[in-house]
Amino acid sequence: MTKKKTTGTVENIETEAASIGENVSETDTIKAAKENTPKKYIYLGASLPDHSLKENTVFDGTLEEIKLFLQTEITKYPLIKELLVPVERLAETEKGSRISGLKKELIKSFERGH
C-alpha cells in the first residue's frame, strides 16, 4: 500500500481513516488465525493436587481447544490459562518473573482449597 498525501479535506480524511480501518481488521484477522493454528503448548504451572494436570505437560492443538479440554481445571484454578505457553516461546517465557509469580499464586490457591 502506498501512502497518499492528504490535503486535510473531510473526504480525504474519511478515505484515509477507512484504509487504516481495513489494515487494522486485516491485522486482527492474522492475529486470530495465528491463535487458531494448532501448535504445541506447555503448561508451566505446578502440578494440581488431584494430579489431573501435571507441571510441564505438553498439549497439541489450538489454544481454544486446550482451554476447552482443561475447562474443569481452569474453572477451579483460573490461573492455569495464563500458564499455557507456546513451546516456541518457552525460552523467553521462563526468563520472565511473571510465570514464577503466577506459579506461586497458583500454589497459594491450592493451599486455600480452590
Short mmCIF file of C-alpha atoms in Angstrom, two decimals, residues 15-111:
data_model
loop_
_atom_site.label_atom_id
_atom_site.label_comp_id
_atom_site.label_asym_id
_atom_site.label_seq_id
_atom_site.Cartn_x
_atom_site.Cartn_y
_atom_site.Cartn_z
CA THR A 15 -10.81 7.82 2.93
CA GLU A 16 -7.58 7.55 4.89
CA ALA A 17 -9.42 6.50 8.06
CA ALA A 18 -11.26 3.81 6.09
CA SER A 19 -7.99 2.46 4.70
CA ILE A 20 -6.45 2.40 8.19
CA GLY A 21 -9.55 0.55 9.43
CA GLU A 22 -9.07 -2.06 6.72
CA ASN A 23 -5.47 -2.60 7.78
CA VAL A 24 -6.49 -2.99 11.42
CA SER A 25 -9.10 -5.60 10.55
CA GLU A 26 -6.54 -7.45 8.40
CA THR A 27 -4.14 -7.43 11.37
CA ASP A 28 -6.90 -8.72 13.65
CA THR A 29 -7.64 -11.48 11.16
CA ILE A 30 -3.98 -12.51 11.01
CA LYS A 31 -3.75 -12.50 14.83
CA ALA A 32 -6.89 -14.63 15.15
CA ALA A 33 -5.58 -17.06 12.55
CA LYS A 34 -2.30 -17.45 14.48
CA GLU A 35 -4.20 -18.14 17.72
CA ASN A 36 -6.33 -20.74 15.96
CA THR A 37 -3.38 -22.51 14.35
CA PRO A 38 -2.66 -25.83 16.05
CA LYS A 39 0.69 -25.90 17.79
CA LYS A 40 2.29 -27.27 20.92
CA TYR A 41 1.66 -25.56 24.27
CA ILE A 42 3.30 -26.35 27.57
CA TYR A 43 1.73 -25.92 31.00
CA LEU A 44 4.29 -24.17 33.22
CA GLY A 45 2.27 -24.23 36.43
CA ALA A 46 2.57 -26.53 39.40
CA SER A 47 1.01 -29.99 39.30
CA LEU A 48 -2.56 -29.86 40.59
CA PRO A 49 -3.27 -31.51 43.95
CA ASP A 50 -5.57 -34.08 42.33
CA HIS A 51 -2.92 -34.82 39.64
CA SER A 52 -5.37 -34.02 36.83
CA LEU A 53 -2.76 -31.66 35.36
CA LYS A 54 0.96 -32.08 35.87
CA GLU A 55 3.72 -29.50 35.58
CA ASN A 56 5.36 -29.32 32.12
CA THR A 57 2.54 -31.17 30.35
CA VAL A 58 2.68 -30.55 26.59
CA PHE A 59 -0.56 -30.16 24.62
CA ASP A 60 -1.02 -30.24 20.86
CA GLY A 61 -3.84 -28.13 19.36
CA THR A 62 -5.20 -24.61 19.29
CA LEU A 63 -5.24 -22.62 22.50
CA GLU A 64 -9.04 -22.67 22.47
CA GLU A 65 -9.11 -26.48 22.11
CA ILE A 66 -6.70 -26.86 25.01
CA LYS A 67 -8.69 -24.48 27.22
CA LEU A 68 -11.84 -26.44 26.40
CA PHE A 69 -10.06 -29.71 27.27
CA LEU A 70 -8.93 -28.19 30.60
CA GLN A 71 -12.25 -26.49 31.30
CA THR A 72 -12.82 -28.25 34.64
CA GLU A 73 -9.34 -27.43 35.90
CA ILE A 74 -9.49 -23.82 34.64
CA THR A 75 -12.85 -23.31 36.36
CA LYS A 76 -11.30 -24.35 39.66
CA TYR A 77 -7.91 -22.63 39.06
CA PRO A 78 -8.28 -19.77 36.51
CA LEU A 79 -4.54 -19.02 36.56
CA ILE A 80 -3.97 -22.19 34.54
CA LYS A 81 -4.85 -20.41 31.29
CA GLU A 82 -2.10 -17.84 31.99
CA LEU A 83 0.42 -20.66 32.38
CA LEU A 84 -0.19 -22.25 28.96
CA VAL A 85 2.66 -21.08 26.74
CA PRO A 86 3.53 -21.93 23.12
CA VAL A 87 6.56 -24.24 23.17
CA GLU A 88 8.35 -21.97 20.70
CA ARG A 89 8.23 -19.17 23.32
CA LEU A 90 9.37 -21.36 26.21
CA ALA A 91 12.91 -19.97 26.48
CA GLU A 92 11.84 -16.32 26.55
CA THR A 93 8.93 -17.06 28.89
CA GLU A 94 10.97 -18.89 31.50
CA LYS A 95 13.32 -15.90 31.75
CA GLY A 96 10.45 -13.69 32.88
CA SER A 97 9.45 -13.48 36.53
CA ARG A 98 5.75 -13.27 35.59
CA ILE A 99 5.48 -17.05 35.17
CA SER A 100 7.24 -17.60 38.50
CA GLY A 101 4.81 -15.23 40.21
CA LEU A 102 1.77 -16.87 38.62
CA LYS A 103 3.03 -20.29 39.62
CA LYS A 104 3.43 -19.15 43.24
CA GLU A 105 -0.07 -17.66 43.18
CA LEU A 106 -1.46 -20.95 41.86
CA ILE A 107 0.24 -22.89 44.66
CA LYS A 108 -1.27 -20.49 47.22
CA SER A 109 -4.71 -21.16 45.74
CA PHE A 110 -4.10 -24.91 46.29
CA GLU A 111 -3.41 -24.18 49.93
#
